[in-house]
Coordinates of C-alpha atoms in Angstrom, one line a residue:
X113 CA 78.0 148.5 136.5
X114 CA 75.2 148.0 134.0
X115 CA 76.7 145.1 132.5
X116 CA 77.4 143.1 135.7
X117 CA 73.3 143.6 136.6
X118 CA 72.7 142.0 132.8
X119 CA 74.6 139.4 133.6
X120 CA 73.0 138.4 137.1
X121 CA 69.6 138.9 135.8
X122 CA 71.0 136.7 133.3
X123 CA 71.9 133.7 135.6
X124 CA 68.8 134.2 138.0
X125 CA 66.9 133.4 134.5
X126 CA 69.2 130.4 133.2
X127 CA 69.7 129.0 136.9
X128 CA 66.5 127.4 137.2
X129 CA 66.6 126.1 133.5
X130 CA 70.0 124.0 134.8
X131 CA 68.5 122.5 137.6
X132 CA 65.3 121.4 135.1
X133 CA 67.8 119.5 133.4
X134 CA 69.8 118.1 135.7
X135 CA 66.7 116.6 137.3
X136 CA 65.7 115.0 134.2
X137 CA 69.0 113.3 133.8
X138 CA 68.7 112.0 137.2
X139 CA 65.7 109.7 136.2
X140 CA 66.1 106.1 136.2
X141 CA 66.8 105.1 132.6
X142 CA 63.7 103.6 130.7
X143 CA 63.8 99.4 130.2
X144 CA 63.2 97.7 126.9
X145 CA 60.9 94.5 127.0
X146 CA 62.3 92.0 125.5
X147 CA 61.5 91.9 121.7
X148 CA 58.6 91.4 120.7
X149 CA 58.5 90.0 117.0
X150 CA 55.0 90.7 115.2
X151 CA 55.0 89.6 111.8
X152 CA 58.3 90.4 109.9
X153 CA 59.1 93.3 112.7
X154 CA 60.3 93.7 116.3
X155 CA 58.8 96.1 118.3
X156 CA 61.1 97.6 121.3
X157 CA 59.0 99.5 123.9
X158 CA 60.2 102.2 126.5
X159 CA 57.9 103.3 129.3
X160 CA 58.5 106.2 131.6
X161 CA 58.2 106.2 134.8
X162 CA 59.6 102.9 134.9
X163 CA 58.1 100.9 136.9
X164 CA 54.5 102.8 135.5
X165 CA 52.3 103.8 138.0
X166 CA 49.0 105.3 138.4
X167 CA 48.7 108.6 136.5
X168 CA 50.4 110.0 134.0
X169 CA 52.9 107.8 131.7
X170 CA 54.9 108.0 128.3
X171 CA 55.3 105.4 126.2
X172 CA 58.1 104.9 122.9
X173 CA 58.0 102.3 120.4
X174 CA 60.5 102.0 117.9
X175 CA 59.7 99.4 115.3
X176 CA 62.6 97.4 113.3
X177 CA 62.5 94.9 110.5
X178 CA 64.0 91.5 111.2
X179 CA 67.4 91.5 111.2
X180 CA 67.7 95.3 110.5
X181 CA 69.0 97.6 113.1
X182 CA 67.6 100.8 111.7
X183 CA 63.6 101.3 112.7
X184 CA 61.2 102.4 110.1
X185 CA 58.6 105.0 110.3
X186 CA 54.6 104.0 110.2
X187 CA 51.9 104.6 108.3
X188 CA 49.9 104.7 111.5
X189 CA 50.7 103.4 114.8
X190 CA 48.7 104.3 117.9
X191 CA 48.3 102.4 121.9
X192 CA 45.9 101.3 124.1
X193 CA 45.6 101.1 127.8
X194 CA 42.6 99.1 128.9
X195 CA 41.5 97.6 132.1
X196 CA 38.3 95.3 131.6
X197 CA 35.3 95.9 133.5
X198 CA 35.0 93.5 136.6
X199 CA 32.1 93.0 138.9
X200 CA 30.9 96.4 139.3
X201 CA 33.9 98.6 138.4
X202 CA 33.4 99.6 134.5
X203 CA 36.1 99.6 132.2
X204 CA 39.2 101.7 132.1
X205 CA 40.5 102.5 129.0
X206 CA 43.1 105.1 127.9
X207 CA 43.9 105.9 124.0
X208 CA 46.8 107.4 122.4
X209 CA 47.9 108.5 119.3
X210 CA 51.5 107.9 118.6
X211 CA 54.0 110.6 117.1
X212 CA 57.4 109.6 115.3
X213 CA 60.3 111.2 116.4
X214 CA 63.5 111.8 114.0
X215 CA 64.7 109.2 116.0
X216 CA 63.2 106.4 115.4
X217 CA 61.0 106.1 118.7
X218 CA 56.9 106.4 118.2
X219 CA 55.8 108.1 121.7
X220 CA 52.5 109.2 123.4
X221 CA 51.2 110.1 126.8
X222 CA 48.4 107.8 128.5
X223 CA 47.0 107.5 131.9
X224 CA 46.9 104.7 134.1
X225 CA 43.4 105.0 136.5
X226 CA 44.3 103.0 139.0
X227 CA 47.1 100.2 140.1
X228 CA 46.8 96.6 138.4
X229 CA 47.1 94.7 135.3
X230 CA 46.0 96.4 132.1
X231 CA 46.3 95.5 128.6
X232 CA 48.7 97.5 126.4
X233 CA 47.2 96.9 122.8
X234 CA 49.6 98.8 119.5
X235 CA 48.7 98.5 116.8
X236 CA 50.6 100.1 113.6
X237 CA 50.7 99.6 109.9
X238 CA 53.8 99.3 108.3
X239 CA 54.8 101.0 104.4
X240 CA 52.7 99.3 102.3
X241 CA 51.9 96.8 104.8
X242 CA 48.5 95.6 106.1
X243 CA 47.9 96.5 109.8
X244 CA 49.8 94.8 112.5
X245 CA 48.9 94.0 115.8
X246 CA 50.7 93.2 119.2
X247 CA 49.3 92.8 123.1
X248 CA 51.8 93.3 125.9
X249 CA 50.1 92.8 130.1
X250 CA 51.4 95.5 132.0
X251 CA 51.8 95.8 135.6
X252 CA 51.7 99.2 137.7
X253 CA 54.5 98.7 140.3
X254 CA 56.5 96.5 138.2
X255 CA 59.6 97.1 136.5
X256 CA 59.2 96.6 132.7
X257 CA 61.8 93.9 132.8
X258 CA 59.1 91.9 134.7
X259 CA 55.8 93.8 134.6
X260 CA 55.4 94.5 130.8
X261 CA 54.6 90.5 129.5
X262 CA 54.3 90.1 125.5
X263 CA 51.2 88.2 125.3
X264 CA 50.2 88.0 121.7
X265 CA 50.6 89.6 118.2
X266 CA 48.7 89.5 114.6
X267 CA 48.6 91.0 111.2
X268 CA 46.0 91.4 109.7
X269 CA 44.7 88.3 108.2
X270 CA 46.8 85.8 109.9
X271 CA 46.3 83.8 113.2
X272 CA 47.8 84.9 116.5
X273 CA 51.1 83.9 117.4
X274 CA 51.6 81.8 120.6
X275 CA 53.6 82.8 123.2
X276 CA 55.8 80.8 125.8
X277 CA 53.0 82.0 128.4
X278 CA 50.9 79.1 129.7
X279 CA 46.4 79.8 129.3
X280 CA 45.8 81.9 131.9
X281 CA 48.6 82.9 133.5
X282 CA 48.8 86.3 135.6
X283 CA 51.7 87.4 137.5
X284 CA 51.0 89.4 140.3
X285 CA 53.3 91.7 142.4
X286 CA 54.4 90.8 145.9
X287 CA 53.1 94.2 147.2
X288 CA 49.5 93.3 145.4
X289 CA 50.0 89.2 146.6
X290 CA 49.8 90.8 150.0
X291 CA 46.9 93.6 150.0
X292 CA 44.3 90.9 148.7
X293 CA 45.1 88.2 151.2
X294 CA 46.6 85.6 148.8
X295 CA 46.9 82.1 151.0
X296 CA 47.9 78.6 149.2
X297 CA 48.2 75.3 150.5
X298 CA 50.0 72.0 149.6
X299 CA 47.7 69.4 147.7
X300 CA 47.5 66.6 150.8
X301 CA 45.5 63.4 151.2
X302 CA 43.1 63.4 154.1
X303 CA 40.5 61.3 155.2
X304 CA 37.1 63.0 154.1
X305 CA 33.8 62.8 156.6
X306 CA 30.5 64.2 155.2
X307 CA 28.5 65.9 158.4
X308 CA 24.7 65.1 157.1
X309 CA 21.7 66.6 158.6
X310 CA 18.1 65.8 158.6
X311 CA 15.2 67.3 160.1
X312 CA 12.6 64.9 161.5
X313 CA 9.4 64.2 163.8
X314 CA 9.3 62.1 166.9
X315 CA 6.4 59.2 166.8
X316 CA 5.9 56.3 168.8
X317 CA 7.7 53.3 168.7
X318 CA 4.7 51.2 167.2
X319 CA 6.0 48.1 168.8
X320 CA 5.7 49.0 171.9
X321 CA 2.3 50.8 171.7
X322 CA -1.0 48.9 172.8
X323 CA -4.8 48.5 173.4
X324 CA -7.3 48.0 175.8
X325 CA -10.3 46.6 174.3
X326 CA -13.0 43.8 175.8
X327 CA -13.8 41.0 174.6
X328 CA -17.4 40.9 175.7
X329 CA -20.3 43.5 176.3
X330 CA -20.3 45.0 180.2
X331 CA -20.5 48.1 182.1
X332 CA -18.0 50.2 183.2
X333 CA -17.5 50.4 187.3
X334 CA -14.8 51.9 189.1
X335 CA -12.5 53.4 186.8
X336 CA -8.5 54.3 188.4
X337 CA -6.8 55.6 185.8
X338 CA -8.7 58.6 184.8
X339 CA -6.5 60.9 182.5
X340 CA -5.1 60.7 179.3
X341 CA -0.7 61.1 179.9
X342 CA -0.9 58.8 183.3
X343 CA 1.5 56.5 183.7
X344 CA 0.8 52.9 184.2
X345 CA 2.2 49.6 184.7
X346 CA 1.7 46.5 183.7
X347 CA -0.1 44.2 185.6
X348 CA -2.3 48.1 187.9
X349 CA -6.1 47.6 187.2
X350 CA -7.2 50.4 184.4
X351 CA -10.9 49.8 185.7
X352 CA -13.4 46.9 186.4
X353 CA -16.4 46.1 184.7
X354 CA -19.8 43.6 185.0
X355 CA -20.6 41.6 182.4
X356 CA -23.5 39.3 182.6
X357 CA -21.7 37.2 179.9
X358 CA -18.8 36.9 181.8
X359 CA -20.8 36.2 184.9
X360 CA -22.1 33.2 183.6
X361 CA -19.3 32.0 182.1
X362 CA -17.5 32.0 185.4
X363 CA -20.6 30.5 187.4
X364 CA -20.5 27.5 184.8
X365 CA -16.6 27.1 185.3
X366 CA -17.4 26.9 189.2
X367 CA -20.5 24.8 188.8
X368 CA -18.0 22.4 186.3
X369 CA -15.6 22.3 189.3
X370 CA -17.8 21.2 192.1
X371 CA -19.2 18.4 189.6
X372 CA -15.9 17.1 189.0
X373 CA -15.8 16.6 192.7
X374 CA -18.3 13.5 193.0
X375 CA -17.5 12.6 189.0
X376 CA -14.1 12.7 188.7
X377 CA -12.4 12.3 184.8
X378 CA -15.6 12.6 182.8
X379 CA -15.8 16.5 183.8
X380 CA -12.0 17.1 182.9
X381 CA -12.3 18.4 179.4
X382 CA -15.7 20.5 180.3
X383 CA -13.6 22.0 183.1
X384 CA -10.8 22.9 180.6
X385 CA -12.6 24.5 178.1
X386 CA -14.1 26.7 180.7
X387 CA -11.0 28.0 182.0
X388 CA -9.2 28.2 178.7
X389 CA -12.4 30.8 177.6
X390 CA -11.9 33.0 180.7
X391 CA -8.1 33.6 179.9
X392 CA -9.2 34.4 176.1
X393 CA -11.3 36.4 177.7
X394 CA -7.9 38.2 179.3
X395 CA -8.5 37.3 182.7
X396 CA -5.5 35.9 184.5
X397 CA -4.8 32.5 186.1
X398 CA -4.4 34.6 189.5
X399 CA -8.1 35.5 189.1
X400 CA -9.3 32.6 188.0
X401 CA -7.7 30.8 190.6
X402 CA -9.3 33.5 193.6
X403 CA -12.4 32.5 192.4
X404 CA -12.0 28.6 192.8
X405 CA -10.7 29.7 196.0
X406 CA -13.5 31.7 197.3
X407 CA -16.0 29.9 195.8
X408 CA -17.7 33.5 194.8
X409 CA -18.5 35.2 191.2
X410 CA -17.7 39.0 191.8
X411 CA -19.9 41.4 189.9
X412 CA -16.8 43.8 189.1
X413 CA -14.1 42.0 187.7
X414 CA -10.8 44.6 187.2
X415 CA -9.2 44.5 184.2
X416 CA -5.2 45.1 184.7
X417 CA -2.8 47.3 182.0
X418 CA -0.9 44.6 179.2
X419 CA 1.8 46.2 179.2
X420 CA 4.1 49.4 180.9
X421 CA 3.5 52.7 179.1
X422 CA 1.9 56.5 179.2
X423 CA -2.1 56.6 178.4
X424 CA -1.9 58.4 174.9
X425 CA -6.4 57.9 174.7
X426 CA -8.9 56.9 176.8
X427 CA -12.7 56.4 175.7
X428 CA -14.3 55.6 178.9
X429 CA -15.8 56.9 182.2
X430 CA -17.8 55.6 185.2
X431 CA -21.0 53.6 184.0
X432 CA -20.7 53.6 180.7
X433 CA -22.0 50.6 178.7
X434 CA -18.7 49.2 176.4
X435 CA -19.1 46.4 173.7
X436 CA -16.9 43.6 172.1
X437 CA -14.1 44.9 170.3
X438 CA -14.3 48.7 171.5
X439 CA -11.0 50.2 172.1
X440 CA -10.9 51.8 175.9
X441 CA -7.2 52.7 176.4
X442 CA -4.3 52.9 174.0
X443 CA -1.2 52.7 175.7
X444 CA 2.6 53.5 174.2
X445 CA 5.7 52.8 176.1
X446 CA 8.4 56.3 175.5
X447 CA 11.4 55.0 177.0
X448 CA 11.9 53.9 173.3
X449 CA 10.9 56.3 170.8
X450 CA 11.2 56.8 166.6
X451 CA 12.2 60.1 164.6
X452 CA 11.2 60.2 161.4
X453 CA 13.5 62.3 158.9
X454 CA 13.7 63.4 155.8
X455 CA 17.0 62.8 154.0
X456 CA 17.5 64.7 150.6
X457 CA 17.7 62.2 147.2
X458 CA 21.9 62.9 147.0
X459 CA 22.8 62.1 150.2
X460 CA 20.1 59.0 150.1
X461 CA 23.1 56.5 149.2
X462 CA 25.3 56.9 151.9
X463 CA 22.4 56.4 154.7
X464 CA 22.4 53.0 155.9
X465 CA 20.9 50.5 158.2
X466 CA 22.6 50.7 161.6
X467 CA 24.4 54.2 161.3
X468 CA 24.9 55.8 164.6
X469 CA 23.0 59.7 165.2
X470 CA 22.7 62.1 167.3
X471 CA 19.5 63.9 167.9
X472 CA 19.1 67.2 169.0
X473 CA 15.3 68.5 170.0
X474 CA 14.8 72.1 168.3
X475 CA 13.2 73.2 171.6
X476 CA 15.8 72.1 173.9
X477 CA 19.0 73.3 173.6
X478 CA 22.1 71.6 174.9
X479 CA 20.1 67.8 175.1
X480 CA 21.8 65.5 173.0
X481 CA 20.3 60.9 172.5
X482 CA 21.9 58.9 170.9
X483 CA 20.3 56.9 167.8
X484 CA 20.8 54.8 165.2
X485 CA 18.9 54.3 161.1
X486 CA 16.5 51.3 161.8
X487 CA 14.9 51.3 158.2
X488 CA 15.2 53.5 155.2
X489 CA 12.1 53.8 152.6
X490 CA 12.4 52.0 149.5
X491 CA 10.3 54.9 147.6
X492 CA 10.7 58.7 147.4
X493 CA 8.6 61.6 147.9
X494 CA 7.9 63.0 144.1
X495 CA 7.1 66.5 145.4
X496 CA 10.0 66.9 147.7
X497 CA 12.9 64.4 146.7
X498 CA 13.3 63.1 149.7
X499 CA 13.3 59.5 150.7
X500 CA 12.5 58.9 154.8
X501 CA 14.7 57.7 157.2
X502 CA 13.6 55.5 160.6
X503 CA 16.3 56.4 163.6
X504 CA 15.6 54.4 166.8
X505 CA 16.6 56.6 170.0
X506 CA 16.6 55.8 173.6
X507 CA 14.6 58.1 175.6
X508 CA 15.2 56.9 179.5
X509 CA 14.4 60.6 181.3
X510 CA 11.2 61.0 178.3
X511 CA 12.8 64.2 177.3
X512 CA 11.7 63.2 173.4
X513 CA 8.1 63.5 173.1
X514 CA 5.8 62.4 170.2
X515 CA 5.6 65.1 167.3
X516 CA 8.2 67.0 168.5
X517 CA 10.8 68.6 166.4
X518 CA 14.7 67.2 165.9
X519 CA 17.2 67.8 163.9
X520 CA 19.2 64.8 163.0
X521 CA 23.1 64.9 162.6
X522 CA 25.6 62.0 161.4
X523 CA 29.2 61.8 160.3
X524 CA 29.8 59.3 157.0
X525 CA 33.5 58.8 156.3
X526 CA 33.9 59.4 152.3
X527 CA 35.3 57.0 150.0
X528 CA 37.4 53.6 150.7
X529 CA 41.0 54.2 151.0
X530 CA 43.0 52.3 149.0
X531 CA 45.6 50.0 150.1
X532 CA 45.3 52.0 153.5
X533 CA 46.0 55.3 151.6
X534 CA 43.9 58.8 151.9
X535 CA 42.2 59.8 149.3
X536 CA 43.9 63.7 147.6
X537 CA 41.5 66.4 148.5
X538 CA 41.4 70.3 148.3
X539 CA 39.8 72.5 150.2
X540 CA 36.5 74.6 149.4
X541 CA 37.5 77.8 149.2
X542 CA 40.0 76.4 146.6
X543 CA 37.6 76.0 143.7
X544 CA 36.1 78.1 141.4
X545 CA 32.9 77.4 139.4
X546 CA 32.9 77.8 135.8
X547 CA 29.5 76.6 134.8
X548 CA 29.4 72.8 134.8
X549 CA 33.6 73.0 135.3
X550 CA 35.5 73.4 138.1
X551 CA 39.0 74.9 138.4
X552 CA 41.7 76.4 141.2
X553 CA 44.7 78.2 140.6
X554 CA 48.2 76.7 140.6
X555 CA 50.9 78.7 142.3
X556 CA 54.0 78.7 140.4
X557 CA 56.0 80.3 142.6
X558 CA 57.9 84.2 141.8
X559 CA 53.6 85.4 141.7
X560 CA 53.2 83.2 139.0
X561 CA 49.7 81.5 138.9
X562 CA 47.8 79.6 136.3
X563 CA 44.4 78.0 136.1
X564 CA 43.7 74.0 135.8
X565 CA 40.5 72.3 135.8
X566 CA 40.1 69.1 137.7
X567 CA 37.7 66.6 138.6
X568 CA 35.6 66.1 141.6
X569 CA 34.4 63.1 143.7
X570 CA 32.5 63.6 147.0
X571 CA 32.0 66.6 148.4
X572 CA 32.8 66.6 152.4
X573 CA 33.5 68.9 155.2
X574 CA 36.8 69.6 154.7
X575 CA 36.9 69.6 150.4
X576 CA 36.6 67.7 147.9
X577 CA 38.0 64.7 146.9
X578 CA 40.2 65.1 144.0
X579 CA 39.4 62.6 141.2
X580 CA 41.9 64.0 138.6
X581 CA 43.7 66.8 137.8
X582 CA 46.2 67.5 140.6
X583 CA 49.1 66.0 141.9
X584 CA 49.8 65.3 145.8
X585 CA 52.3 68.2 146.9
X586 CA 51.2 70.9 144.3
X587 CA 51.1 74.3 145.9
X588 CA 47.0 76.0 145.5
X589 CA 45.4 79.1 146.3
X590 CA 42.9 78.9 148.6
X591 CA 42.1 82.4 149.7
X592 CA 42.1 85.6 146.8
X593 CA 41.6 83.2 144.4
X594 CA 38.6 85.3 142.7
X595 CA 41.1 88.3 142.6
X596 CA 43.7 86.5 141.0
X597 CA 40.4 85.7 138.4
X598 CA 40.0 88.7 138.2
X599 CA 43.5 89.6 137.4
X600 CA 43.9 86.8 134.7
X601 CA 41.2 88.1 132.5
X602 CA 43.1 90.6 132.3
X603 CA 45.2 89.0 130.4
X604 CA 42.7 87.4 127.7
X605 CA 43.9 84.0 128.8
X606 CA 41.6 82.9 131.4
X607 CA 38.6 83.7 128.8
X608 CA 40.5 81.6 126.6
X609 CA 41.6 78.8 128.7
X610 CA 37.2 78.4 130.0
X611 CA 36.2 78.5 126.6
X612 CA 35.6 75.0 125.3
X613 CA 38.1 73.5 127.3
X614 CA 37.2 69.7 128.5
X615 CA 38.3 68.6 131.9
X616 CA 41.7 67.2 131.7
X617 CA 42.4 63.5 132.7
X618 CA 45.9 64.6 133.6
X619 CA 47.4 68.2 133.9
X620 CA 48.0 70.6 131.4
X621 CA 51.3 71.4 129.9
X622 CA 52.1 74.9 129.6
X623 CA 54.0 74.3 126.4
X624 CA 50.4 72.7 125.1
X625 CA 49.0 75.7 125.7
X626 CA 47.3 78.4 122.7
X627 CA 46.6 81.9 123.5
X628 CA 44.1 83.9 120.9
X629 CA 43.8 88.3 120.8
X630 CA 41.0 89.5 122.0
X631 CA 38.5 91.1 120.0
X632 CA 40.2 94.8 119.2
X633 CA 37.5 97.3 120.7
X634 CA 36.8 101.2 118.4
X635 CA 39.2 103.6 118.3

């Protein structure tokens, strides 16, 4: 009886211990990456979990000379984990110190902050060997067959290999394509418009403005349009006025007249000159003719409005004493009004004479006139680069009023197309800024993308016109694109591939393309 409780105490004990190690053998069995040769050696790494994922991971390196299937044992070998700082998230970096096994495998435990693309840096030093370097872009979610990317390798005092990988290129998971919105679109050609807006001032249309102003000294009478804003027409009496001058001019025209009666031909040329002074004088045939007729010299003579317009000043009243030259009315016609704007020195060249505009008053919303450019300044301002524009507008129901504030909006169709062909363009969002260079991201296909620079020409609503660097049908990204960035400096090639590269007349060839290490940070 004693020995059959041993035993059970003895299988409650080794039970557990079984089931340990049946789970472990249950685990998916770990991927080699391809080889990787650095130097005169080939490095085969294990990782575990495979795919890796955030947390805890193991990784084995077993390290064989060329041609040799038995792998040797390092002075030193250790790994690094590192994901570079971006924006505001600081670096994450995880160190480990590799152990050799009896056989053959190097292995260490590391941990993986969060899920992306990381560096995997090892670096070991061979018997009697200078140090030797390798760097591998691993993926979190991504089976090592696909995730884990040999990107470059060294020894110490020798230039970096290249790899088949083109500058630049990150891979990115479907599952990670997905969370941060990737969209792409095919390079098209489209007709490009340019929306251009100016702000500007209403004035008067200065040739239809005009003045009231005597040419002889009088008094004011009766005056019957007595407020500055009135309305008048041409042809209404503004006011009358005696004028002894003008008095006696008349009287000698009549007195000319009835002379001519009795001495007919040798008067004519008196009688002409007369007249002809009365209507410089801006008195009209129809006056001068109701004098003949009556026979009378008024002492008020009225003087009528030249021309159809609002009263915009008036500088006289009942009585008061006016002399030659002195300006009584000014008189502007708004039916027909200019806006002044201010167009800024780039956009200056595709302004011209004749372009159609709308104008919208700031201060009334939903009231749209049509205009048009009447004159553009031959000068700029020096203080605010800006060179003025002159937009005619009809303004039938005077809804634009003088010194009021419009903004001024135009569409300007970019470019000439050539043999009746749309110019390529890309959208926006599609370009990234690097300095003076421009760039967007080429989508391989399989979450393959890789940086190009190209070249620029006008800028309009829609994109840019593409000068050089893409081809019509090429699949970009136009949304995520500063994650995928973000992702490829990961990988040491975008740095690479924005340091002193020129702008490219023609598309890169991956095969043309030179990846370097990155600087190896402290232990």
């Amino acid at each position: 009886m004693k020995n059959i409780f041993i035993l059970l105490l003895t299988l409650a004990g080794v039970a557990p211990l079984l089931l340990e190690c049946n789970k472990k053998e249950t685990l998916p069995a770990p991927a080699f990456v391809p080889s990787a040769e650095v130097g005169a050696y080939q490095l085969k790494i294990t990782l575990n979990p495979d795919p890796p994922e955030r947390g805890d991971n193991q990784i084995s390196v077993m390290i064989f000379p060329k041609g040799k299937t038995e792998a040797i044992r390092p002075d030193n070998i250790e790994a690094t984990a590192v994901m570079p700082a971006m924006a505001t998230m600081s670096e994450m970096r995880s160190d480990v110190k590799l152990a050799w096994q009896k056989n053959g495998e190097n292995t260490g435990r590391f941990l993986l902050g969060m899920d992306g693309t990381y560096f995997l840096d090892v670096h070991f030093t061979p018997p009697g060997k200078p140090p030797h370097q390798a760097r591998f872009k691993l993926v979190t979610g991504v089976p090592t067959s696909a995730g884990l990317t040999f990107l470059t390798s060294s020894v110490l005092g020798e230039q970096a290999v290249n790899t088949s990988a083109p500058t630049g290129e990150v891979m990115i998971s479907p599952t990670r394509l997905q969370s941060i919105g990737v969209k792409t679109t095919k390079v098209e050609r489209h007709p490009l418009t340019k929306t251009i807006r100016m702000q500007g001032r209403v004035t008067y249309d200065e040739r239809t403005r005009s003045e009231v102003a005597l040419k002889f000294a009088g008094f004011i009478g009766e005056v019957f349009v007595e407020f500055v804003g009135k309305p008048v027409l041409q042809g209404i009496p503004l006011f009358t006025v005696y004028s002894p001058e003008l008095s006696a001019t008349m009287s000698e025209y009549l007195n000319l007249l009835a002379a001519a009666e009795s001495h007919s031909g040798r008067w004519d040329s008196l009688i002409t000159t007369a007249r002809k002074k009365l209507l410089l004088w801006d008195m009209t045939s129809a006056q001068i003719d109701k004098i003949v007729q009556t026979g009378e010299v008024p002492q008020y003579i009225p003087i009528l409005a030249p021309a159809s317009g609002i009263v915009i000043e008036k500088d006289i009243v009942r009585g008061s004493p006016v002399t030659a030259g002195q300006v009584l009315y000014r008189l502007a016609d708004l039916s027909s009004v200019w806006i002044e704007a201010q167009v800024y020195e780039s956009e200056l060249s595709l302004i011209e004479k004749g372009l159609p505009v709308k104008v919208v008053p700031i201060g009334l919303p939903g009231v749209t006139l049509n205009g048009s450019v009447s004159f553009i300044s031959p000068s700029l301002n020096p203080e605010s680069r800006t060179g003025a524009v002159r937009i005619e507008a009809k303004n039938p129901q005077l809804k634009l009023l003088p010194e009021m504030s419009v903004t001024v909006e135009t569409k300007i169709s970019l470019g000439e197309p050539l043999a009746g062909v749309a110019p390529l363009s890309v959208p926006k969002d599609a370009i990234i800024y690097s300095g003076d260079k421009k760039f967007v991201f080429i989508d391989q296909g399989g979450g393959r993308f890789i940086p190009r620079f190209i070249n620029v020409g006008q800028k309009g609503d829609e994109g840019y016109e593409v000068v050089s660097g893409l081809s019509e049908g090429e699949m970009i990204v136009t949304s995520g694109n500063f994650f995928i960035a973000a992702e490829s400096r990961l990988t040491a090639g975008l740095s690479t591939f924005l340091e002193g590269t020129t702008v490219p007349v023609d598309p890169p060839r991956p095969s043309e393309a030179v990846i370097s290490p990155p600087p190896r940070r402290g232990p």
